[in-house]
Short mmCIF file of C-alpha atoms in Angstrom, two decimals:
data_model
loop_
_atom_site.label_atom_id
_atom_site.label_comp_id
_atom_site.label_asym_id
_atom_site.label_seq_id
_atom_site.Cartn_x
_atom_site.Cartn_y
_atom_site.Cartn_z
CA MET L 1 -12.48 101.09 -15.51
CA MET L 2 -11.92 104.59 -14.60
CA SER L 3 -13.83 106.51 -11.96
CA CYS L 4 -14.64 109.76 -10.42
CA ASN L 5 -11.55 109.13 -7.69
CA ASP L 6 -9.09 108.39 -10.40
CA VAL L 7 -9.48 111.75 -11.66
CA TYR L 8 -9.53 113.20 -8.63
CA TRP L 9 -6.34 111.72 -7.31
CA MET L 10 -4.39 112.33 -10.66
CA HIS L 11 -5.42 115.91 -10.14
CA GLU L 12 -3.46 115.89 -6.58
CA ALA L 13 -0.72 113.85 -8.68
CA LEU L 14 -0.47 116.41 -11.16
CA LYS L 15 -0.48 119.36 -8.26
CA GLU L 16 2.34 117.42 -6.59
CA GLY L 17 4.46 117.22 -10.01
CA ARG L 18 4.37 120.72 -10.51
CA LYS L 19 6.14 121.26 -6.83
CA ALA L 20 9.69 119.18 -8.80
CA LEU L 21 9.68 122.62 -11.01
CA PRO L 22 11.87 124.44 -12.05
CA LEU L 23 15.12 121.98 -10.42
CA CYS L 24 14.34 118.37 -11.87
CA ALA L 25 14.84 119.21 -15.52
CA PRO L 26 15.67 117.73 -17.67
CA ASN L 27 14.01 114.69 -15.95
CA PRO L 28 10.13 115.48 -16.69
CA ALA L 29 8.09 116.98 -13.01
CA VAL L 30 6.59 113.60 -12.10
CA GLY L 31 3.88 113.39 -9.25
CA CYS L 32 2.84 110.66 -6.95
CA VAL L 33 -0.09 110.06 -4.40
CA LEU L 34 -0.53 106.91 -2.48
CA VAL L 35 -3.87 106.45 -1.55
CA ARG L 36 -5.65 103.26 0.49
CA ASP L 37 -9.74 103.49 1.15
CA GLY L 38 -9.94 106.65 -0.62
CA LYS L 39 -7.54 108.23 1.82
CA GLU L 40 -4.23 109.62 1.00
CA ILE L 41 -0.63 107.63 2.67
CA SER L 42 1.35 110.14 1.21
CA ARG L 43 2.78 112.18 -2.28
CA GLY L 44 6.14 112.81 -3.85
CA HIS L 45 7.82 114.54 -6.57
CA THR L 46 10.41 114.22 -9.01
CA GLN L 47 13.69 115.57 -7.21
CA ARG L 48 17.30 116.97 -8.75
CA PRO L 49 18.81 114.73 -11.25
CA GLY L 50 19.92 111.73 -9.44
CA GLY L 51 17.56 112.25 -6.94
CA ASN L 52 14.49 109.88 -6.47
CA HIS L 53 11.82 109.52 -8.93
CA ALA L 54 8.02 110.35 -7.87
CA GLU L 55 7.05 107.03 -7.02
CA ILE L 56 10.42 106.23 -4.68
CA GLU L 57 9.94 109.81 -2.79
CA ALA L 58 5.94 108.73 -1.79
CA ILE L 59 7.01 104.98 -1.01
CA GLU L 60 9.83 106.57 1.72
CA ALA L 61 7.37 109.15 2.92
CA ALA L 62 4.80 106.52 3.38
CA LEU L 63 7.45 104.53 5.30
CA LYS L 64 8.68 107.51 7.18
CA ALA L 65 5.44 107.93 8.86
CA GLN L 66 4.97 104.48 9.30
CA ARG L 67 2.17 104.45 7.05
CA PRO L 68 2.27 100.85 5.39
CA VAL L 69 1.64 100.98 1.70
CA ARG L 70 0.86 97.25 0.87
CA GLY L 71 -1.96 97.39 -1.25
CA ALA L 72 -2.67 100.89 -1.91
CA THR L 73 -3.27 102.35 -5.38
CA ALA L 74 -0.31 104.70 -6.56
CA TYR L 75 -1.31 107.44 -8.67
CA VAL L 76 1.17 108.69 -11.37
CA THR L 77 1.60 111.44 -13.80
CA LEU L 78 4.28 109.16 -16.45
CA GLU L 79 4.25 105.36 -16.68
CA PRO L 80 6.94 104.16 -13.99
CA CYS L 81 10.08 103.49 -15.62
CA SER L 82 11.26 99.51 -15.93
CA HIS L 83 15.25 100.24 -16.11
CA GLN L 84 18.21 100.88 -13.74
CA GLY L 85 19.54 104.57 -14.48
CA ARG L 86 21.42 107.06 -12.16
CA THR L 87 18.17 105.74 -10.16
CA PRO L 88 16.48 102.51 -9.40
CA ALA L 89 13.51 100.92 -11.44
CA CYS L 90 10.66 102.91 -10.01
CA ALA L 91 7.96 99.93 -11.23
CA LYS L 92 10.62 97.13 -9.57
CA ARG L 93 10.17 98.98 -6.09
CA LEU L 94 6.28 99.35 -6.55
CA ILE L 95 6.03 95.54 -6.81
CA ALA L 96 8.34 95.32 -3.99
CA GLU L 97 6.64 97.18 -1.95
CA GLY L 98 3.47 95.16 -3.05
CA ILE L 99 1.21 97.91 -4.07
CA GLY L 100 -1.81 96.42 -5.62
CA ARG L 101 -2.71 98.75 -8.29
CA VAL L 102 -1.15 101.70 -10.17
CA VAL L 103 -2.96 104.14 -12.35
CA TYR L 104 -0.74 106.59 -14.30
CA ALA L 105 -1.77 109.40 -17.04
CA VAL L 106 0.46 109.02 -19.87
CA LYS L 107 3.06 106.54 -21.15
CA ASP L 108 6.45 107.66 -21.23
CA PRO L 109 7.88 108.55 -24.51
CA ASN L 110 11.61 107.46 -23.79
CA PRO L 111 11.80 104.06 -25.84
CA LEU L 112 13.77 103.00 -23.07
CA VAL L 113 10.67 102.87 -21.13
CA CYS L 114 7.50 103.22 -23.00
CA GLY L 115 5.14 100.36 -22.32
CA LYS L 116 7.98 98.32 -20.61
CA GLY L 117 6.55 99.30 -17.28
CA ASP L 118 3.36 98.97 -17.68
CA ALA L 119 4.18 95.10 -18.46
CA MET L 120 6.24 94.65 -16.20
CA LEU L 121 3.49 95.80 -13.23
CA ARG L 122 0.69 93.52 -15.19
CA GLU L 123 3.24 90.45 -15.07
CA ALA L 124 3.69 90.90 -11.36
CA GLY L 125 -0.13 90.97 -10.66
CA ILE L 126 -0.68 94.57 -10.27
CA ALA L 127 -4.19 95.84 -11.80
CA VAL L 128 -2.41 98.50 -14.27
CA LEU L 129 -5.44 101.50 -15.61
CA SER L 130 -3.59 104.13 -18.32
CA GLY L 131 -4.75 107.26 -19.99
CA VAL L 132 -6.31 109.03 -16.96
CA CYS L 133 -6.12 112.99 -17.14
CA GLU L 134 -3.51 111.98 -20.21
CA ASP L 135 -3.91 115.67 -21.89
CA GLU L 136 -3.20 117.47 -18.77
CA ALA L 137 0.01 115.01 -18.31
CA ARG L 138 1.09 115.30 -21.77
CA GLU L 139 1.15 119.43 -21.30
CA ALA L 140 2.71 119.24 -17.93
CA HIS L 141 5.41 117.13 -19.62
CA ALA L 142 5.54 118.84 -22.85
CA GLY L 143 9.14 119.85 -23.11
CA PHE L 144 9.83 116.13 -21.96
CA PHE L 145 7.37 114.73 -24.70
CA SER L 146 9.37 117.20 -27.02
CA HIS L 147 12.71 116.25 -26.22
CA MET L 148 12.17 112.22 -26.60
CA MET L 149 9.85 112.49 -29.72
CA ARG L 150 10.96 115.31 -31.79
CA ARG L 151 14.74 115.96 -30.69
CA ARG L 152 14.02 119.58 -29.95
CA PRO L 153 12.97 121.87 -26.85
CA TRP L 154 9.62 122.66 -26.38
CA VAL L 155 9.93 126.24 -27.64
CA ARG L 156 7.85 129.29 -26.16
CA LEU L 157 7.91 132.20 -27.66
CA LYS L 158 7.70 135.42 -24.97
CA THR L 159 6.92 139.13 -25.94
CA ALA L 160 5.28 141.95 -23.96
CA ALA L 161 3.45 144.21 -26.26
CA SER L 162 0.88 146.73 -26.47
CA LEU L 163 -2.96 146.40 -27.53
CA ASP L 164 -1.52 147.37 -31.27
CA GLY L 165 0.67 144.82 -31.37
CA ARG L 166 3.87 146.90 -30.51
CA THR L 167 6.83 145.97 -28.97
CA ALA L 168 8.38 148.88 -28.68
CA LEU L 169 8.50 152.60 -30.07
CA GLU L 170 9.30 153.45 -33.12
CA ASN L 171 13.16 154.90 -31.84
CA GLY L 172 13.36 151.55 -30.40
CA VAL L 173 12.23 152.51 -26.43
CA SER L 174 10.68 149.42 -25.37
CA GLN L 175 11.26 149.92 -21.19
CA TRP L 176 8.63 149.68 -19.71
CA ILE L 177 5.53 148.16 -21.93
CA THR L 178 4.47 146.29 -18.97
CA GLY L 179 4.06 146.81 -15.27
CA SER L 180 6.61 145.43 -12.72
CA ALA L 181 3.89 142.23 -11.99
CA ALA L 182 4.22 141.27 -15.39
CA ARG L 183 7.86 141.49 -15.61
CA GLU L 184 8.28 139.61 -12.23
CA ASP L 185 5.88 136.77 -13.87
CA ALA L 186 8.02 136.65 -16.64
CA HIS L 187 10.98 135.65 -14.71
CA ARG L 188 9.24 132.75 -13.57
CA TYR L 189 8.81 131.53 -17.04
CA ARG L 190 12.95 132.06 -17.42
CA ALA L 191 13.45 130.10 -13.98
CA LEU L 192 11.07 126.92 -16.08
CA SER L 193 13.50 126.90 -18.83
CA GLN L 194 16.81 125.09 -19.46
CA GLY L 195 17.88 127.35 -21.83
CA ILE L 196 16.72 131.20 -23.49
CA LEU L 197 17.66 132.30 -26.73
CA THR L 198 17.76 135.75 -28.39
CA GLY L 199 19.69 137.18 -31.36
CA ILE L 200 22.11 139.35 -31.65
CA GLY L 201 19.86 142.53 -32.39
CA THR L 202 18.03 142.30 -28.80
CA ILE L 203 21.75 141.94 -27.13
CA LEU L 204 22.96 145.41 -29.37
CA ALA L 205 19.98 146.87 -28.66
CA ASP L 206 18.84 146.12 -25.33
CA ASN L 207 22.28 144.75 -23.76
CA PRO L 208 19.89 142.17 -21.33
CA GLN L 209 21.10 140.23 -18.83
CA LEU L 210 18.82 137.08 -19.59
CA ASN L 211 18.80 135.81 -15.56
CA VAL L 212 16.26 135.14 -13.42
CA ARG L 213 15.42 137.94 -10.79
CA LEU L 214 13.54 136.30 -8.38
CA THR L 215 13.70 134.88 -4.81
CA GLY L 216 13.78 131.10 -4.07
CA GLU L 217 15.30 128.30 -5.14
CA PHE L 218 15.94 127.98 -8.82
CA ILE L 219 18.96 127.47 -11.77
CA ASN L 220 19.24 129.95 -14.24
CA PRO L 221 19.26 128.85 -17.30
CA THR L 222 21.89 128.65 -20.45
CA LYS L 223 21.95 131.75 -22.59
CA TYR L 224 22.45 131.24 -26.35
CA ILE L 225 22.70 133.98 -28.88
CA ILE L 226 22.42 133.57 -32.37
CA ASP L 227 25.58 135.95 -33.72
CA PRO L 228 26.57 134.86 -37.08
CA ARG L 229 29.72 137.58 -36.75
CA ALA L 230 30.76 137.57 -33.34
CA GLN L 231 29.09 140.60 -32.54
CA THR L 232 28.35 140.72 -29.23
CA PRO L 233 30.32 143.33 -27.12
CA ILE L 234 33.27 141.69 -24.34
CA ALA L 235 31.53 144.15 -21.75
CA SER L 236 28.09 142.77 -22.87
CA ALA L 237 25.89 141.82 -19.66
CA VAL L 238 24.89 139.05 -21.08
CA LEU L 239 27.83 137.28 -20.34
CA GLY L 240 27.83 137.50 -17.04
CA GLY L 241 26.14 134.86 -14.41
CA ALA L 242 25.16 131.35 -16.51
CA LYS L 243 26.79 129.92 -19.04
CA THR L 244 26.35 131.72 -22.36
CA VAL L 245 26.66 130.30 -25.69
CA LEU L 246 27.00 131.96 -29.00
CA PHE L 247 25.90 130.48 -32.51
CA VAL L 248 28.58 132.05 -34.80
CA SER L 249 29.11 131.23 -38.65
CA SER L 250 33.14 130.40 -40.59
CA ALA L 251 32.83 133.30 -41.53
CA ALA L 252 32.89 135.55 -37.77
CA PRO L 253 36.30 137.08 -37.32
CA LYS L 254 38.85 135.00 -35.22
CA ASP L 255 39.82 137.94 -33.15
CA SER L 256 36.31 138.33 -32.74
CA VAL L 257 35.88 134.46 -31.63
CA ALA L 258 39.06 134.57 -29.45
CA ALA L 259 37.87 137.59 -27.33
CA LEU L 260 34.42 136.23 -26.31
CA LYS L 261 35.83 132.98 -25.76
CA GLN L 262 38.50 134.71 -23.34
CA ALA L 263 35.37 136.61 -21.62
CA GLY L 264 34.07 132.84 -20.91
CA ALA L 265 31.64 132.76 -24.07
CA GLU L 266 30.83 129.11 -25.52
CA ILE L 267 31.41 129.05 -29.17
CA LEU L 268 29.62 126.99 -31.58
CA THR L 269 30.53 127.65 -34.88
CA MET L 270 27.34 126.57 -37.25
CA PRO L 271 27.00 125.88 -41.44
CA THR L 272 25.10 128.85 -42.80
CA ASP L 273 22.98 129.27 -46.11
CA GLN L 274 23.97 130.85 -49.17
CA SER L 275 22.20 134.09 -47.48
CA GLY L 276 24.21 133.73 -44.37
CA HIS L 277 21.25 132.43 -42.42
CA PHE L 278 21.32 129.41 -40.10
CA ASP L 279 19.30 126.47 -39.90
CA LEU L 280 17.15 127.04 -36.85
CA LYS L 281 15.81 123.82 -36.66
CA ARG L 282 19.49 122.38 -36.18
CA ILE L 283 19.98 124.90 -33.59
CA LEU L 284 17.06 123.32 -31.69
CA GLU L 285 18.74 120.04 -31.98
CA THR L 286 21.87 121.47 -30.99
CA ILE L 287 20.23 122.95 -28.01
CA ASP L 288 18.03 119.99 -27.41
CA GLY L 289 21.84 117.76 -27.19
CA ARG L 290 22.43 120.13 -23.82
CA GLY L 291 19.53 118.86 -21.91
CA VAL L 292 17.55 121.92 -22.85
CA ASN L 293 13.99 120.34 -22.84
CA ASP L 294 11.86 123.84 -22.37
CA LEU L 295 13.54 126.65 -24.33
CA LEU L 296 12.40 130.26 -23.93
CA LEU L 297 12.78 133.04 -27.07
CA GLU L 298 13.44 136.71 -26.20
CA THR L 299 13.89 137.22 -29.30
CA GLY L 300 13.19 140.54 -31.86
CA ALA L 301 10.96 141.13 -34.51
CA ARG L 302 13.19 139.39 -37.39
CA LEU L 303 13.79 136.45 -34.96
CA SER L 304 10.74 135.88 -33.84
CA GLY L 305 9.15 136.21 -37.45
CA ALA L 306 12.06 133.05 -38.57
CA PHE L 307 10.89 130.83 -35.92
CA LEU L 308 7.25 131.23 -36.44
CA GLN L 309 7.49 130.97 -40.23
CA ALA L 310 9.67 128.04 -40.03
CA GLY L 311 6.74 126.28 -37.81
CA LEU L 312 9.38 125.96 -34.96
CA VAL L 313 7.49 127.67 -32.19
CA ASP L 314 5.19 125.48 -29.93
CA GLU L 315 3.52 128.09 -27.61
CA LEU L 316 3.32 132.09 -27.05
CA LEU L 317 3.77 133.69 -23.86
CA VAL L 318 2.49 137.46 -25.00
CA TYR L 319 1.87 139.74 -22.32
CA MET L 320 0.02 142.52 -23.07
CA ALA L 321 -0.44 146.14 -21.75
CA PRO L 322 -3.58 148.33 -21.72
CA ALA L 323 -1.90 151.04 -24.43
CA LEU L 324 -1.54 152.15 -27.71
CA ILE L 325 1.61 152.95 -29.12
CA GLY L 326 0.88 153.63 -32.88
CA PRO L 327 4.02 153.61 -35.24
CA GLY L 328 6.42 151.20 -33.32
CA MET L 329 8.26 147.99 -33.56
CA PRO L 330 6.21 144.91 -34.48
CA PHE L 331 5.97 141.62 -32.30
CA ALA L 332 7.32 139.64 -35.25
CA ASN L 333 8.16 140.59 -39.15
CA MET L 334 6.50 137.97 -41.39
CA ASP L 335 5.58 137.56 -44.82
CA THR L 336 2.50 139.48 -46.00
CA LYS L 337 -0.46 137.49 -46.46
CA THR L 338 -2.55 138.14 -49.69
CA ARG L 339 -6.00 135.59 -47.68
CA MET L 340 -7.46 135.23 -44.85
CA ASP L 341 -6.17 130.93 -44.92
CA GLN L 342 -2.66 131.81 -45.15
CA VAL L 343 -3.17 133.26 -41.67
CA ASP L 344 -1.37 130.97 -38.74
CA ARG L 345 -4.22 130.18 -36.27
CA TRP L 346 -3.42 129.89 -32.44
CA ARG L 347 -5.85 128.94 -29.76
CA PHE L 348 -5.98 130.86 -26.49
CA VAL L 349 -4.78 128.42 -23.64
CA SER L 350 -5.68 130.91 -20.77
CA VAL L 351 -5.92 134.57 -20.48
CA THR L 352 -4.62 135.74 -17.08
CA PRO L 353 -4.74 139.24 -15.71
CA ILE L 354 -1.36 140.02 -14.03
CA GLY L 355 -1.27 143.28 -12.46
CA ASP L 356 -2.39 145.86 -14.83
CA ASP L 357 -1.72 143.60 -17.90
CA VAL L 358 -2.85 140.62 -19.64
CA ARG L 359 -1.00 137.50 -19.90
CA LEU L 360 -2.09 135.30 -22.88
CA ILE L 361 -1.00 131.91 -23.30
CA LEU L 362 -1.79 130.31 -26.95
CA LYS L 363 -0.67 127.47 -28.65
CA LYS L 364 -1.11 126.13 -32.01
CA LYS L 365 -4.15 125.68 -33.68
CA THR L 366 -4.34 122.25 -35.18
CA GLU L 367 -6.03 121.31 -38.61
CA HIS L 368 -8.83 119.05 -36.77
CA GLU L 369 -9.28 122.38 -34.69
CA GLY L 370 -10.03 123.88 -38.23
#
């Protein structure tokens, strides 16, 4: 049976898991806390790929501090793994160390693991409790769950807009709608993503770098550009730094494709429909197959609207400035609605002041939420 103490320590494990970001991807950012008699023994979080999982880190930290772990309770944000991959099975190590009880938040969606770690622990006589803070854990591991269950990344659409929903003036000028604090915060979300996707319209209009400009340790995400006709200029800032991948059509000029390859871009030729448009779901599946669990969209109105109308956006990240622009560029081009029951409804997850601006995080409203 779950107790208030179980909830408290699982929250601590979730907090520890956040320390794994952004370097643990594509592995989930798991946290583990070892507790005996209501007191913490040690804690740990997922290391870089190939490094220790959270449970092993916590055990090693305890042993290093000469604190025995036999009989302790392990609080873990994801079901302990039972298979040998690049790292040993965590469930086996928990058994070997004599852990007395394991409390975990959510079953691992990986078919190699789902339920098997739980079963292995129970067969060894360890008391197991699951489902503690499950919703929070699913949210913390959203990208990993999306990869395992949908074979596409968790898609976060980011925009900066005025109070009246404009992302640029009518003449296209957009620098800067929001202040420096909001822009710095947006770079943290770039660092939390393994990929950033934009369209050729944004490349031609803004010449963005699409990199992370923060202090500290992070990995610059791969940049993906939807560019059917291979129009990205060779001198574009986006071609510098981390890998840049262009989605082009078979109709793209061969000399342009060759020049972009020479400039260091990777070219992926994708099929188009009769209108010359890519299948966006197929693009997401392709990106997912390249180790991207969390994808940040930094797209213009047309592409943002296309992803939204296709139902392929999981989260909105909106930086709203206390400004009214009037005529200008919209956040997203979408089909005209004639009835209110046709309107896409979202729910606020958080509303946070960032400098003079506000950061809004929203997720799609489910049917049962009305």
